[in-house]
CSV table of C-alpha atoms and ligand atoms in Angstrom, one decimal:
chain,number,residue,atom,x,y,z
A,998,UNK,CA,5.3,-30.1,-8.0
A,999,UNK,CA,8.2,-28.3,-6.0
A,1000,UNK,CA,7.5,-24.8,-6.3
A,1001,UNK,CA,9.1,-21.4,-5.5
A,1002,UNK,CA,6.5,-18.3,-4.6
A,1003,UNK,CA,8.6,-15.1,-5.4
A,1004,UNK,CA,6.9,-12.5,-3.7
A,1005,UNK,CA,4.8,-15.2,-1.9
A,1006,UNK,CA,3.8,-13.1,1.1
A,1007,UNK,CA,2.3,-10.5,-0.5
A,1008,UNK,CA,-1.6,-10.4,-1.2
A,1009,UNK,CA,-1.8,-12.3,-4.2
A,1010,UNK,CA,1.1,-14.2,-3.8
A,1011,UNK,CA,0.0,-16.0,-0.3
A,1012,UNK,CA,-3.7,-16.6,-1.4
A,1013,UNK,CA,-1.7,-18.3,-4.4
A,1014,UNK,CA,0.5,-20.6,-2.0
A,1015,UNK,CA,-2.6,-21.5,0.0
A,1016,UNK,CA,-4.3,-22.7,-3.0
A,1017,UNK,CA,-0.7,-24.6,-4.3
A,1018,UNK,CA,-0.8,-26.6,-1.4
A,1019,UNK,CA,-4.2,-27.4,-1.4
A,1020,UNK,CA,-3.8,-28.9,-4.0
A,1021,UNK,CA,-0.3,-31.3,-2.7
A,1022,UNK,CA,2.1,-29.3,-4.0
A,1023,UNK,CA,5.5,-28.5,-2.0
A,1024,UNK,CA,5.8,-24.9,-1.8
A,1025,UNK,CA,8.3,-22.6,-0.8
A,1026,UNK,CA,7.9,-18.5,-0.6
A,1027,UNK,CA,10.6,-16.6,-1.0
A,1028,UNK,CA,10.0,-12.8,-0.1
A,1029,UNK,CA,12.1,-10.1,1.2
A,1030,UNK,CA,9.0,-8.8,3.4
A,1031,UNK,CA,9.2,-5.5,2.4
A,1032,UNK,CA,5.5,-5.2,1.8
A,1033,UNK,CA,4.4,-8.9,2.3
A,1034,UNK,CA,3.5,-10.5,6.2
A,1035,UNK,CA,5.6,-12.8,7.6
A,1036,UNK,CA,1.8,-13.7,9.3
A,1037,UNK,CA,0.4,-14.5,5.3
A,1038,UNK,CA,2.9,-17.4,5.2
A,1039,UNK,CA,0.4,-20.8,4.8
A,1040,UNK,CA,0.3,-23.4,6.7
A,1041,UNK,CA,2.6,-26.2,5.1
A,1042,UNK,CA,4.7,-23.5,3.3
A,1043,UNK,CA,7.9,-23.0,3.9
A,1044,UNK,CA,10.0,-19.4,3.8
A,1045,UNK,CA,12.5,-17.6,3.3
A,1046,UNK,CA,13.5,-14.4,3.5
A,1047,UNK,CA,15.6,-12.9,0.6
A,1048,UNK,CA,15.8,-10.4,-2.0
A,1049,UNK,CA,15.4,-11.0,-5.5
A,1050,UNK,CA,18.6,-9.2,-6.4
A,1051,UNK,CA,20.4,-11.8,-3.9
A,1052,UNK,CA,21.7,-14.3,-6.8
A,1053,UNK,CA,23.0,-16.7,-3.7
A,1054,UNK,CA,19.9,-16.8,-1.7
A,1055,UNK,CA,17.9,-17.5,-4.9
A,1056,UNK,CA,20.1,-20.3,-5.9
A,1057,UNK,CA,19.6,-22.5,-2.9
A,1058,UNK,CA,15.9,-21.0,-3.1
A,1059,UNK,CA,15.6,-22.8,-6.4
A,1060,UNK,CA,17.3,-26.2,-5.7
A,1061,UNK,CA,15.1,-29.1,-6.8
A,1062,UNK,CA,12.6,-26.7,-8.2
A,1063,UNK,CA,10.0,-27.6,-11.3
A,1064,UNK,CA,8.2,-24.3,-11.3
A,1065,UNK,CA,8.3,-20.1,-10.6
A,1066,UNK,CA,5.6,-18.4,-9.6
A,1067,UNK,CA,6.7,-14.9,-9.8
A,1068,UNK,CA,4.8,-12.0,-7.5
A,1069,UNK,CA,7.7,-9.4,-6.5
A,1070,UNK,CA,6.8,-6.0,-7.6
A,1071,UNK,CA,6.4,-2.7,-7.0
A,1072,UNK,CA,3.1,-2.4,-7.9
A,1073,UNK,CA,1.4,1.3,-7.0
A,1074,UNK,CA,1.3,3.6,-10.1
A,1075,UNK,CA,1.7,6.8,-8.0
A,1076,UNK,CA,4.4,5.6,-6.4
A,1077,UNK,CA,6.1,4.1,-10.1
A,1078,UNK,CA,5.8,8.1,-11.3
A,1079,UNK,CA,7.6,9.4,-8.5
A,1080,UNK,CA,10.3,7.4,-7.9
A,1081,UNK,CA,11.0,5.4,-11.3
A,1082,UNK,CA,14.1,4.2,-10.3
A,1083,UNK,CA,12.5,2.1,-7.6
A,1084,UNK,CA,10.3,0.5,-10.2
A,1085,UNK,CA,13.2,-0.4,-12.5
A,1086,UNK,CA,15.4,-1.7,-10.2
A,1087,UNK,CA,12.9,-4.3,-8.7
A,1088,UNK,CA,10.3,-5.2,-11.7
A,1089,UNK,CA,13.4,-5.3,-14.6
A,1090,UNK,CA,16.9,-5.7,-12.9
A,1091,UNK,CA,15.3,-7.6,-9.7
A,1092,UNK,CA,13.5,-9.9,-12.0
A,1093,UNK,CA,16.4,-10.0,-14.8
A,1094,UNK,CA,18.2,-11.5,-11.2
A,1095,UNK,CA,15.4,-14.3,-10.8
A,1096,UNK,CA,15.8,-15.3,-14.4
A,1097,UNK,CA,19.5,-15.3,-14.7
A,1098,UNK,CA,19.5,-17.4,-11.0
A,1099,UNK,CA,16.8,-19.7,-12.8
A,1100,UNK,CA,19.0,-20.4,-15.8
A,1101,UNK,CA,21.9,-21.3,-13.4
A,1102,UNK,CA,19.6,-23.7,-11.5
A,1103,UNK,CA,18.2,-25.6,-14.6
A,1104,UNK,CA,14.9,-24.4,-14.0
A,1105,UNK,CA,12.7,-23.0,-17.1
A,1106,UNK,CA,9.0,-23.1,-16.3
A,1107,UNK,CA,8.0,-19.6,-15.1
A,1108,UNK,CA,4.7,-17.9,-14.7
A,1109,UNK,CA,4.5,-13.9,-14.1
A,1110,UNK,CA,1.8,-12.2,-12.5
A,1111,UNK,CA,1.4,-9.3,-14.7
A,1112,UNK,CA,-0.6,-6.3,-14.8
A,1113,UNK,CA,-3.4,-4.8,-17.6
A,1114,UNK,CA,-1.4,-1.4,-17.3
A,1115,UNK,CA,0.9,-2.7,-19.8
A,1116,UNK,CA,-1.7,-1.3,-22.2
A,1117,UNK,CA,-2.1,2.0,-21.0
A,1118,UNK,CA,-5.3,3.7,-22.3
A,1119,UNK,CA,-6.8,1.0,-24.5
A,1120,UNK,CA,-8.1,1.7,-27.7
A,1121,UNK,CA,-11.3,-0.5,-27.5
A,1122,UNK,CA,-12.5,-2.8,-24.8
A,1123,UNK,CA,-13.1,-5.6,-23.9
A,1124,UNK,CA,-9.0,-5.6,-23.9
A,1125,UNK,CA,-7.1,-8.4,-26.1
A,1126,UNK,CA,-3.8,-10.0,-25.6
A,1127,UNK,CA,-3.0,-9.1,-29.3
A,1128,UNK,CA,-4.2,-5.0,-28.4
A,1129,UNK,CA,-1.3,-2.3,-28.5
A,1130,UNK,CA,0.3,-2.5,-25.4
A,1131,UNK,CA,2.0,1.5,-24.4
A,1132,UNK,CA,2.4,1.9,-20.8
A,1133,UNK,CA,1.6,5.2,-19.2
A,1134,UNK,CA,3.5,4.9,-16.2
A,1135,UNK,CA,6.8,3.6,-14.8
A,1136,UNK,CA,4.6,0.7,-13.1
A,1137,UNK,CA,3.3,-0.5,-16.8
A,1138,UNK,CA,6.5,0.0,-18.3
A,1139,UNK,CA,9.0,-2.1,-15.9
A,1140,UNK,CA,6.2,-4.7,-15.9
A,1141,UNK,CA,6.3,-5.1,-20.2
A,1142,UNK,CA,9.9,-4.5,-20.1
A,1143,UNK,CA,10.0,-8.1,-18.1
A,1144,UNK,CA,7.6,-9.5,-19.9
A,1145,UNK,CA,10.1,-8.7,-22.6
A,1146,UNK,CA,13.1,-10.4,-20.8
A,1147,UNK,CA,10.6,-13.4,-20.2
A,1148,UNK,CA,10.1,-13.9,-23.9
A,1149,UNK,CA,13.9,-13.1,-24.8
A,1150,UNK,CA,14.8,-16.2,-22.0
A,1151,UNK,CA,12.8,-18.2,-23.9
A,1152,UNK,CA,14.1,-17.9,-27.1
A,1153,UNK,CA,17.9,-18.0,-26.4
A,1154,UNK,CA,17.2,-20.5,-22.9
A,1155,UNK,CA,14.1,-22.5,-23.7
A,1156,UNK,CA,12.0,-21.4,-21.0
A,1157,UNK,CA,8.5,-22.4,-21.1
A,1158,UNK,CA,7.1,-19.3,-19.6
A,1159,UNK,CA,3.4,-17.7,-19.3
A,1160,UNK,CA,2.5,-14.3,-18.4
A,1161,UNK,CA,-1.0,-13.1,-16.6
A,1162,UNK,CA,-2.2,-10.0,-17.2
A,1163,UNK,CA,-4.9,-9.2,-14.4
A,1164,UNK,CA,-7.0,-5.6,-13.9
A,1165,UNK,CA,-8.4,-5.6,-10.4
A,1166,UNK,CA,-7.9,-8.2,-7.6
A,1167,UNK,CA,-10.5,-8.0,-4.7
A,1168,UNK,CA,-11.9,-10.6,-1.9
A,1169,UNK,CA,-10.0,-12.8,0.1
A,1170,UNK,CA,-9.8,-16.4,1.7
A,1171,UNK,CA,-11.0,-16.9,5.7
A,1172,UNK,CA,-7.2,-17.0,6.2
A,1173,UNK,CA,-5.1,-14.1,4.1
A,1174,UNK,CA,-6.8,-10.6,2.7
A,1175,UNK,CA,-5.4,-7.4,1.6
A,1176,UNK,CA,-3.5,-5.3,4.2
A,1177,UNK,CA,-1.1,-2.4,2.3
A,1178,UNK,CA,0.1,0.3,3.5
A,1179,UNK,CA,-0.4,2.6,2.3
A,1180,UNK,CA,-3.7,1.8,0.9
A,1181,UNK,CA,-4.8,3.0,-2.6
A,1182,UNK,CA,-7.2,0.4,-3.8
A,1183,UNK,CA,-10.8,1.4,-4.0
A,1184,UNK,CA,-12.1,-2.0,-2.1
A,1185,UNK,CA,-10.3,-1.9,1.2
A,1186,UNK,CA,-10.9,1.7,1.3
A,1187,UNK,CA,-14.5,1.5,1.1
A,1188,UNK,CA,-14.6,-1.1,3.8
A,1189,UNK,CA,-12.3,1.0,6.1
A,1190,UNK,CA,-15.4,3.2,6.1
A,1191,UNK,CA,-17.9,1.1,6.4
A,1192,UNK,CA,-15.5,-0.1,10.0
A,1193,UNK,CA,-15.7,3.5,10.9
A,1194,UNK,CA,-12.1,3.6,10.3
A,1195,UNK,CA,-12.9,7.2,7.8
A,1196,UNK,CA,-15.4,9.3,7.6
A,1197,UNK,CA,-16.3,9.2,4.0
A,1198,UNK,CA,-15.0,7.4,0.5
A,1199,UNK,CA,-13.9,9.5,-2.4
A,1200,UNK,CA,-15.3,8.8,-5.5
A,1201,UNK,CA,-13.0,9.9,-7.8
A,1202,UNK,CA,-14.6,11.8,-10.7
A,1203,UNK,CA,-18.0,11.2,-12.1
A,1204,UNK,CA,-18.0,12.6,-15.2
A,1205,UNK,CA,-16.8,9.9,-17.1
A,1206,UNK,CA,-18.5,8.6,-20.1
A,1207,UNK,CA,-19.9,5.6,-18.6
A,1208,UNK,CA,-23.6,5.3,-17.3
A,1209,UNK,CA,-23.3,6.1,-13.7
A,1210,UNK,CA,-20.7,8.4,-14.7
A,1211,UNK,CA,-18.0,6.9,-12.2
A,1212,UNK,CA,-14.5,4.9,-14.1
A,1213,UNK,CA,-15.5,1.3,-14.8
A,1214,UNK,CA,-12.9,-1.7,-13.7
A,1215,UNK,CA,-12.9,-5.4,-13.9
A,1216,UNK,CA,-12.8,-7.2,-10.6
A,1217,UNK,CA,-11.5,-11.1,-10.2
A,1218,UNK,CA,-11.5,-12.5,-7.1
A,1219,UNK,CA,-8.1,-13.7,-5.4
A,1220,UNK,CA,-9.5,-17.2,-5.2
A,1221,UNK,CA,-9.6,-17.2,-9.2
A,1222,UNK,CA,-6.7,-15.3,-9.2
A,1223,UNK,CA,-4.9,-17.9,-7.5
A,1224,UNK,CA,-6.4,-20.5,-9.5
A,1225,UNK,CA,-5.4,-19.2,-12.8
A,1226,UNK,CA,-1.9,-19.1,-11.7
A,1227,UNK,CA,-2.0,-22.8,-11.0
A,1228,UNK,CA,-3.7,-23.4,-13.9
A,1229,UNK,CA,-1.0,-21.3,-15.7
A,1230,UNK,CA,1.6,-23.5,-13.6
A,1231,UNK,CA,0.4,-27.0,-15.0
A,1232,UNK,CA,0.5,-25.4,-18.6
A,1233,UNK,CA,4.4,-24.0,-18.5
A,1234,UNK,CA,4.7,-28.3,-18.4
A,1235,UNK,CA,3.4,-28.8,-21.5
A,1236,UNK,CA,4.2,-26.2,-23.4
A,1237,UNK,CA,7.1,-25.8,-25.8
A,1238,UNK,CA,9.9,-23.0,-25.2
A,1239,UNK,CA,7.8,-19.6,-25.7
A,1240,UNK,CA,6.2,-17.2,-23.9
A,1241,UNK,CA,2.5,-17.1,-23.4
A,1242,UNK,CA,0.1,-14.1,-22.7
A,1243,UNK,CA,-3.5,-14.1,-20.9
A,1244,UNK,CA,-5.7,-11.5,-19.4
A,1245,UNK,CA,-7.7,-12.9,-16.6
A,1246,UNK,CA,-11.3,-10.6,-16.1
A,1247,UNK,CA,-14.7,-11.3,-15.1
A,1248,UNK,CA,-15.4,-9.4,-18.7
A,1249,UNK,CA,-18.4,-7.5,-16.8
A,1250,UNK,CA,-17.0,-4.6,-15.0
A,1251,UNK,CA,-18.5,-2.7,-12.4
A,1252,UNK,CA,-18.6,1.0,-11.8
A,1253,UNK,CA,-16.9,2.6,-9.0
A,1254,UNK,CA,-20.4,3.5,-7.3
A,1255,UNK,CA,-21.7,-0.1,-7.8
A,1256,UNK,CA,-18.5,-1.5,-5.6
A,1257,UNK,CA,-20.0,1.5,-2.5
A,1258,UNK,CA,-23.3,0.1,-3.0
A,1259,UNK,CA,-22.6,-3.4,-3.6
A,1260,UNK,CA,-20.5,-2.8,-0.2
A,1261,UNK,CA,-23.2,-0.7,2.0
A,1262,UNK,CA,-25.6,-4.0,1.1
A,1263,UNK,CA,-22.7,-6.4,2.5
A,1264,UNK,CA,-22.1,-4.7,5.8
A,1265,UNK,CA,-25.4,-2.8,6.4
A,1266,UNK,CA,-23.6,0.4,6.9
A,1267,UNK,CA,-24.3,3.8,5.5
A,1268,UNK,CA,-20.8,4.3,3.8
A,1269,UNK,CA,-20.9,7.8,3.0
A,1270,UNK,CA,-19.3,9.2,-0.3
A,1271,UNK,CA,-18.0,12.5,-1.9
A,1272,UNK,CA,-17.5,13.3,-5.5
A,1273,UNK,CA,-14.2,14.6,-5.5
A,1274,UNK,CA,-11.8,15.3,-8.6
A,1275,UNK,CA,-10.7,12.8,-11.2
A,1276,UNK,CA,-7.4,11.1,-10.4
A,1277,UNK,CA,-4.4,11.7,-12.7
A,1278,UNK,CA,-4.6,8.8,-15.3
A,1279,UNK,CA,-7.1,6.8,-15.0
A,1280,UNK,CA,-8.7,5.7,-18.0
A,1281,UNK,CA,-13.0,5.5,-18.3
A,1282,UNK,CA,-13.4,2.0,-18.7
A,1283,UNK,CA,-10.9,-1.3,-18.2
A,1284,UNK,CA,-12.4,-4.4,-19.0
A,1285,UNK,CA,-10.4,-7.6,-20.2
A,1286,UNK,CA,-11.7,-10.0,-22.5
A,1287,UNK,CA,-10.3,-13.3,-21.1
A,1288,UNK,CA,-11.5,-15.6,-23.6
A,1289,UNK,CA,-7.9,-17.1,-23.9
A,1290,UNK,CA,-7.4,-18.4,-20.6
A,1291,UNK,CA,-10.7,-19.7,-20.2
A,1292,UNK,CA,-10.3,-21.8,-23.7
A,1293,UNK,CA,-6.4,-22.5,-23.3
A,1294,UNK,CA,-6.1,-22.6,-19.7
A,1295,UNK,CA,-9.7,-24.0,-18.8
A,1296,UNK,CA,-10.2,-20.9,-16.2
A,1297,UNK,CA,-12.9,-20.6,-15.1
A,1298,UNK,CA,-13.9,-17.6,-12.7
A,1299,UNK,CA,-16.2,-19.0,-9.9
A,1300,UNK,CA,-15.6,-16.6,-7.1
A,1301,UNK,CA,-16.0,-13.2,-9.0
A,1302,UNK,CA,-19.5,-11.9,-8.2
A,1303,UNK,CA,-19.1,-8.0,-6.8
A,1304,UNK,CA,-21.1,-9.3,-3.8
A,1305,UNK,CA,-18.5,-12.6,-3.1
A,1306,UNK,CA,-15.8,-10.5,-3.8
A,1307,UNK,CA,-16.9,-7.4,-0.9
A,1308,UNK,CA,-18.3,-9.8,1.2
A,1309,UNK,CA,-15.2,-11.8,1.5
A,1310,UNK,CA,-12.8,-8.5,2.0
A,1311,UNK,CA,-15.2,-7.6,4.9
A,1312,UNK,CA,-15.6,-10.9,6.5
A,1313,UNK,CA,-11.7,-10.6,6.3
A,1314,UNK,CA,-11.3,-7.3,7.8
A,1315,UNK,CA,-14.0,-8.5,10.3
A,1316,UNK,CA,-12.1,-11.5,11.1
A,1317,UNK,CA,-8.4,-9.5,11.5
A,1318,UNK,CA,-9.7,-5.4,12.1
A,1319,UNK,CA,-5.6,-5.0,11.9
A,1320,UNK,CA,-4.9,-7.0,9.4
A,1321,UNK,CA,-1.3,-8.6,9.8
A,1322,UNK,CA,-0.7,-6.0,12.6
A,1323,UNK,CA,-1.8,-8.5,15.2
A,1324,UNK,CA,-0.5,-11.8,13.5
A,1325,UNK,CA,2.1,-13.6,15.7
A,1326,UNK,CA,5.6,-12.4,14.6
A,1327,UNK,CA,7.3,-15.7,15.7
A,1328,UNK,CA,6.9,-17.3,12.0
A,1329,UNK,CA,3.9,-19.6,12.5
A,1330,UNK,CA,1.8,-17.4,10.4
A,1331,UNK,CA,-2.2,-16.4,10.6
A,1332,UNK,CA,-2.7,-20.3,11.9
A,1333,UNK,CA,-0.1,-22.6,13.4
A,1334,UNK,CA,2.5,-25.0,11.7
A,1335,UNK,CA,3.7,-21.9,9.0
A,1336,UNK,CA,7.7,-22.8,8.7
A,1337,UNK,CA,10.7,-20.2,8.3
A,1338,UNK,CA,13.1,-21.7,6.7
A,1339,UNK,CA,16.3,-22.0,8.9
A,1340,UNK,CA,19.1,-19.6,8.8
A,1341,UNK,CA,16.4,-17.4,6.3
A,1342,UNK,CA,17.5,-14.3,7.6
B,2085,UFG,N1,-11.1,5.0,-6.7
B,2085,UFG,C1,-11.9,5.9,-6.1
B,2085,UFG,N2,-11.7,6.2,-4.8
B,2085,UFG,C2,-10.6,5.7,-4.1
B,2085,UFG,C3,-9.8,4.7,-4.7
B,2085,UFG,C4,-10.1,4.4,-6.0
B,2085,UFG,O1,-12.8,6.4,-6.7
B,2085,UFG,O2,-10.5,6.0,-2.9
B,2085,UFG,C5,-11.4,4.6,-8.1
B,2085,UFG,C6,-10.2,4.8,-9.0
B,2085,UFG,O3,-10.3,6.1,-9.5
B,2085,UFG,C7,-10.5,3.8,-10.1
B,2085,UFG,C8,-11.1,2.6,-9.3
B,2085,UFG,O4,-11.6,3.2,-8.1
B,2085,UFG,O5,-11.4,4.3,-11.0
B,2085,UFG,C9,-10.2,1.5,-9.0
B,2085,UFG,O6,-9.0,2.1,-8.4
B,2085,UFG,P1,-7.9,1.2,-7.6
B,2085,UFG,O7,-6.8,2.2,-7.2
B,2085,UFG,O8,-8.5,0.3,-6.7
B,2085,UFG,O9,-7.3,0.3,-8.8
B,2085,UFG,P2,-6.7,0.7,-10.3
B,2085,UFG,O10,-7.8,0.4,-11.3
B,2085,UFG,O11,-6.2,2.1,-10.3
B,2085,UFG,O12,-5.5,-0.2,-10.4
B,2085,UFG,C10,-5.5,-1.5,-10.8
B,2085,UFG,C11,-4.4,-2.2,-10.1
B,2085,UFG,C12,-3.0,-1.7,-10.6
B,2085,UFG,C13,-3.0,-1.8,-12.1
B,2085,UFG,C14,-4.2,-1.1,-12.7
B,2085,UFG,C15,-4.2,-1.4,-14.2
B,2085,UFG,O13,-4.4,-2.1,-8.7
B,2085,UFG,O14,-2.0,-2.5,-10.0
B,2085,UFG,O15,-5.4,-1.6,-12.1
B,2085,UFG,O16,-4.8,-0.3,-14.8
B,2085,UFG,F1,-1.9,-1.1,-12.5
């Protein structure tokens, strides 16, 4: 398949592409770079660099294209709460721009990497597709109100469209790992302490009613991550005009205090860590039930052990103590033979 990565230099979105051309297919990542790596760019990728509100650049993005894969968000819910506007106009009128430019083009298969905050605080876990879905934060809301466009396009324009609804993404591949700034997530942060990089992790809260007493989360590893998506990709070309919905989850969950201790066995280090106050919304216990994708789509999580998952973000971090910071800037990515697309800027 031809396909076009939106958002493809980001985390999730280059571990994706790696995987897409893996497995033969022609991919091309189109990112704006404003929190993606010009360095995360595969090898056999090709890019170029544009914002999703640009309905030109898309257009000649999308030429000869079967498939979307779409990863451009704003995705930090702290962020979402202060500054809604941001969230709005790059989740809903950024991504209203990708569908509209996808119409023009002729091209209706679409999958969206979604988030589990559309739910908010869930009633019961392990979380359903079918469970009430009522945001609690700008983040959440702008990432529903597309899945809502998304299912709107299919009706009136017969795309075949599939969303994924994913809790926590840790690990990484030897080539492409997590490197945000600024950094929120609980993985990367305990591992910039076990590289010395801080003195202590915070543990946020543990007086939750949950048996260590610290918030529960479901973890997948990128590598399934990415191989849901493709999975997800092959489906949107058999599927009739709808939209689909799937939560991908390991449908274990582990405490916040088993990812420190899972991580001070993976690197040997002490990792020390302080009990300090709950943070502002953030529910008990998350924990997806992802029995639809693994009997629709055939996924399969094989990577998503707590121990693969911190062992790969440290051999990662091991492998690239700066992440992207010391990548070549000259476009041939984390190995050699990466391609920016010319006249991309
Ligand atoms: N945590 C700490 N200390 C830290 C960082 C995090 O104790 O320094 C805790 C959090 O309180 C939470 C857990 O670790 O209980 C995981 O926190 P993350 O920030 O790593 O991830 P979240 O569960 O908050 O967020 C994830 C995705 C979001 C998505 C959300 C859905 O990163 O994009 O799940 O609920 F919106």
């Amino acid at each position: 398949m031809k396909l076009l990565v939106v958002g493809g230099a980001g985390y999730v979105g280059s571990t994706s592409v790696e995987r897409f051309v893996e497995a033969g297919h022609e991919v091309t990542i189109f990112d704006n770079l404003s929190s993606g790596h010009r360095a995360a760019v595969p090898r056999g990728a090709r890019l170029v660099i544009g914002d999703i509100a640009d309905g030109s650049r898309l257009a000649a993005a999308l030429d000869g294209v079967d498939a979307v894969l779409h990863c451009a968000a704003r995705s930090l819910v702290g962020e979402s709460m202060a500054d809604p506007g941001l969230y709005y106009r790059v989740n809903v009128a950024g991504g209203v721009s990708l569908l509209e430019s996808m119409r023009a083009a002729g091209v209706t298969r679409l999958v969206y990497s979604s988030t589990a905050a559309v739910y908010g605080e869930p009633r019961r876990v392990p979380i359903a597709e079918a469970d009430r879905t009522q945001p609690i934060n700008p983040y959440g809301e702008t990432k529903l109100a597309f899945e809502g466009a998304m299912r709107w396009f299919s009706a009136a324009h017969d795309f075949r469209a599939i969303s994924l609804r994913y809790f926590n993404v840790a690990g990484a591949t030897e080539m492409n790992g997590e490197d945000h700034d600024p950094e929120t997530h609980l993985v990367p942060l305990v591992l910039r302490v076990a590289a010395g990089e801080a003195t202590h992790v915070q543990i946020f809260g543990q007086d939750y009613p949950t048996p260590d007493g610290t918030c529960i989360r479901d973890f997948i590893h990128v590598r399934d991550l990415a191989s849901a998506h493709l999975l997800a990709l092959d489906a949107t070309g058999e599927a009739d005009p709808s939209l689909e919905v799937y939560n991908l989850g390991s449908a274990a969950g582990f405490s916040v205090r088993e990812v420190v201790e899972a991580a001070r066995r993976v690197t040997g280090r002490a990792i020390p860590a302080r009990v300090v106050k709950r943070r502002t919304g953030d529910p008990p216990v998350l924990v997806a039930s992802s029995r639809r994708a693994r009997r629709e789509l055939g996924w399969a999580p094989a990577h998503s052990t707590l121990e693969q998952m911190v062992s790969d973000a440290w051999a990662w971090r091991e492998a690239h103590p700066n992440g992207y910071a010391d990548a070549p800037s000259d476009g041939t990515g984390p190995v050699a033979g990466a391609r920016v697309a010319a006249g991309a800027r």
